[in-house]
XYZ file of C-alpha atoms in Angstrom:
76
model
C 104.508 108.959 84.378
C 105.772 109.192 88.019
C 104.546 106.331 90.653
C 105.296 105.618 94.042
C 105.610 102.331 94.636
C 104.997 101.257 98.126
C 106.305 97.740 98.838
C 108.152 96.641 102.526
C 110.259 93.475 100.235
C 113.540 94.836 98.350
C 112.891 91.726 95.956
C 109.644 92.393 95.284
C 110.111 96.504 94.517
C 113.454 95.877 92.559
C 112.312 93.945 89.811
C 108.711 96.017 89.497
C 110.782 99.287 89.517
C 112.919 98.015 86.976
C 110.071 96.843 84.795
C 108.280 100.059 85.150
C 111.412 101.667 84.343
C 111.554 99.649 81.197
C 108.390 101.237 80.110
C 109.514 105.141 80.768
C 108.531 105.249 83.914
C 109.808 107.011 86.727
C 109.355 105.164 90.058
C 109.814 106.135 93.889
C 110.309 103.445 96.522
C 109.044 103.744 99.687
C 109.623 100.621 101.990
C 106.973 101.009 104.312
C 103.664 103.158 105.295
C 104.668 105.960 106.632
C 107.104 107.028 104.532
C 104.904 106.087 101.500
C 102.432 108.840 103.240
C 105.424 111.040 103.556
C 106.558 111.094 100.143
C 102.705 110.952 98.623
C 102.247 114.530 100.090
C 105.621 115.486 99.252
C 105.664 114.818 95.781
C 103.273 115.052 92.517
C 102.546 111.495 91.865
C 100.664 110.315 88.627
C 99.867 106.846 90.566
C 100.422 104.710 93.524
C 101.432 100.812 94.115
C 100.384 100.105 97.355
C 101.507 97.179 99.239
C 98.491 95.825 101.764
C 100.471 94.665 104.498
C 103.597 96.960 105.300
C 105.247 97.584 108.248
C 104.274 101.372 109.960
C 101.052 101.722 108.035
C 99.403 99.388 105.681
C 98.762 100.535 102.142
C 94.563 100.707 102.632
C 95.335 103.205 106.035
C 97.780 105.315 103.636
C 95.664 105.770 101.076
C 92.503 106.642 103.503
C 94.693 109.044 104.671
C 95.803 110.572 100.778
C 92.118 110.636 100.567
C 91.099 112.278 103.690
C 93.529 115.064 102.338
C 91.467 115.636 99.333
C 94.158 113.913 96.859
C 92.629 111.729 93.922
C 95.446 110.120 92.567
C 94.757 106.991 90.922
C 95.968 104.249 93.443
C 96.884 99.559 93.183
């Protein structure tokens, strides 16, 4: 399963990566909002981790957004 996980704290992503990773997952880090957005249309992602409160964008305005575009992905 690919996720992007969308979390503005390095020592909050690292160790959920890692555990994800753990489990066969392959995760993508974006560290804030609008590069979450970026890499959401950019890439074929079976879920999303979405911090609430990031810097840029916060996780509820990117996923309006994914959804505005028509995307369904399953989203945290």
């Amino acid at each position: 399963m690919r996720i992007l996980l969308a979390e503005d704290e390095a020592m909050m992503a690292e160790p959920i990566m890692t555990y994800l990773g753990w489990h066969g997952h392959q995760t993508d880090w974006a560290e804030n909002g609008l590069k979450a957005l970026e890499m959401a249309f950019s890439n074929a992602y079976d879920c999303l981790i979405l911090d609430v409160m990031m810097p840029c964008m916060d996780g509820v305005s990117v996923l309006k957004q994914i959804r505005r575009e028509g995307s369904d992905v399953p989203a945290i």
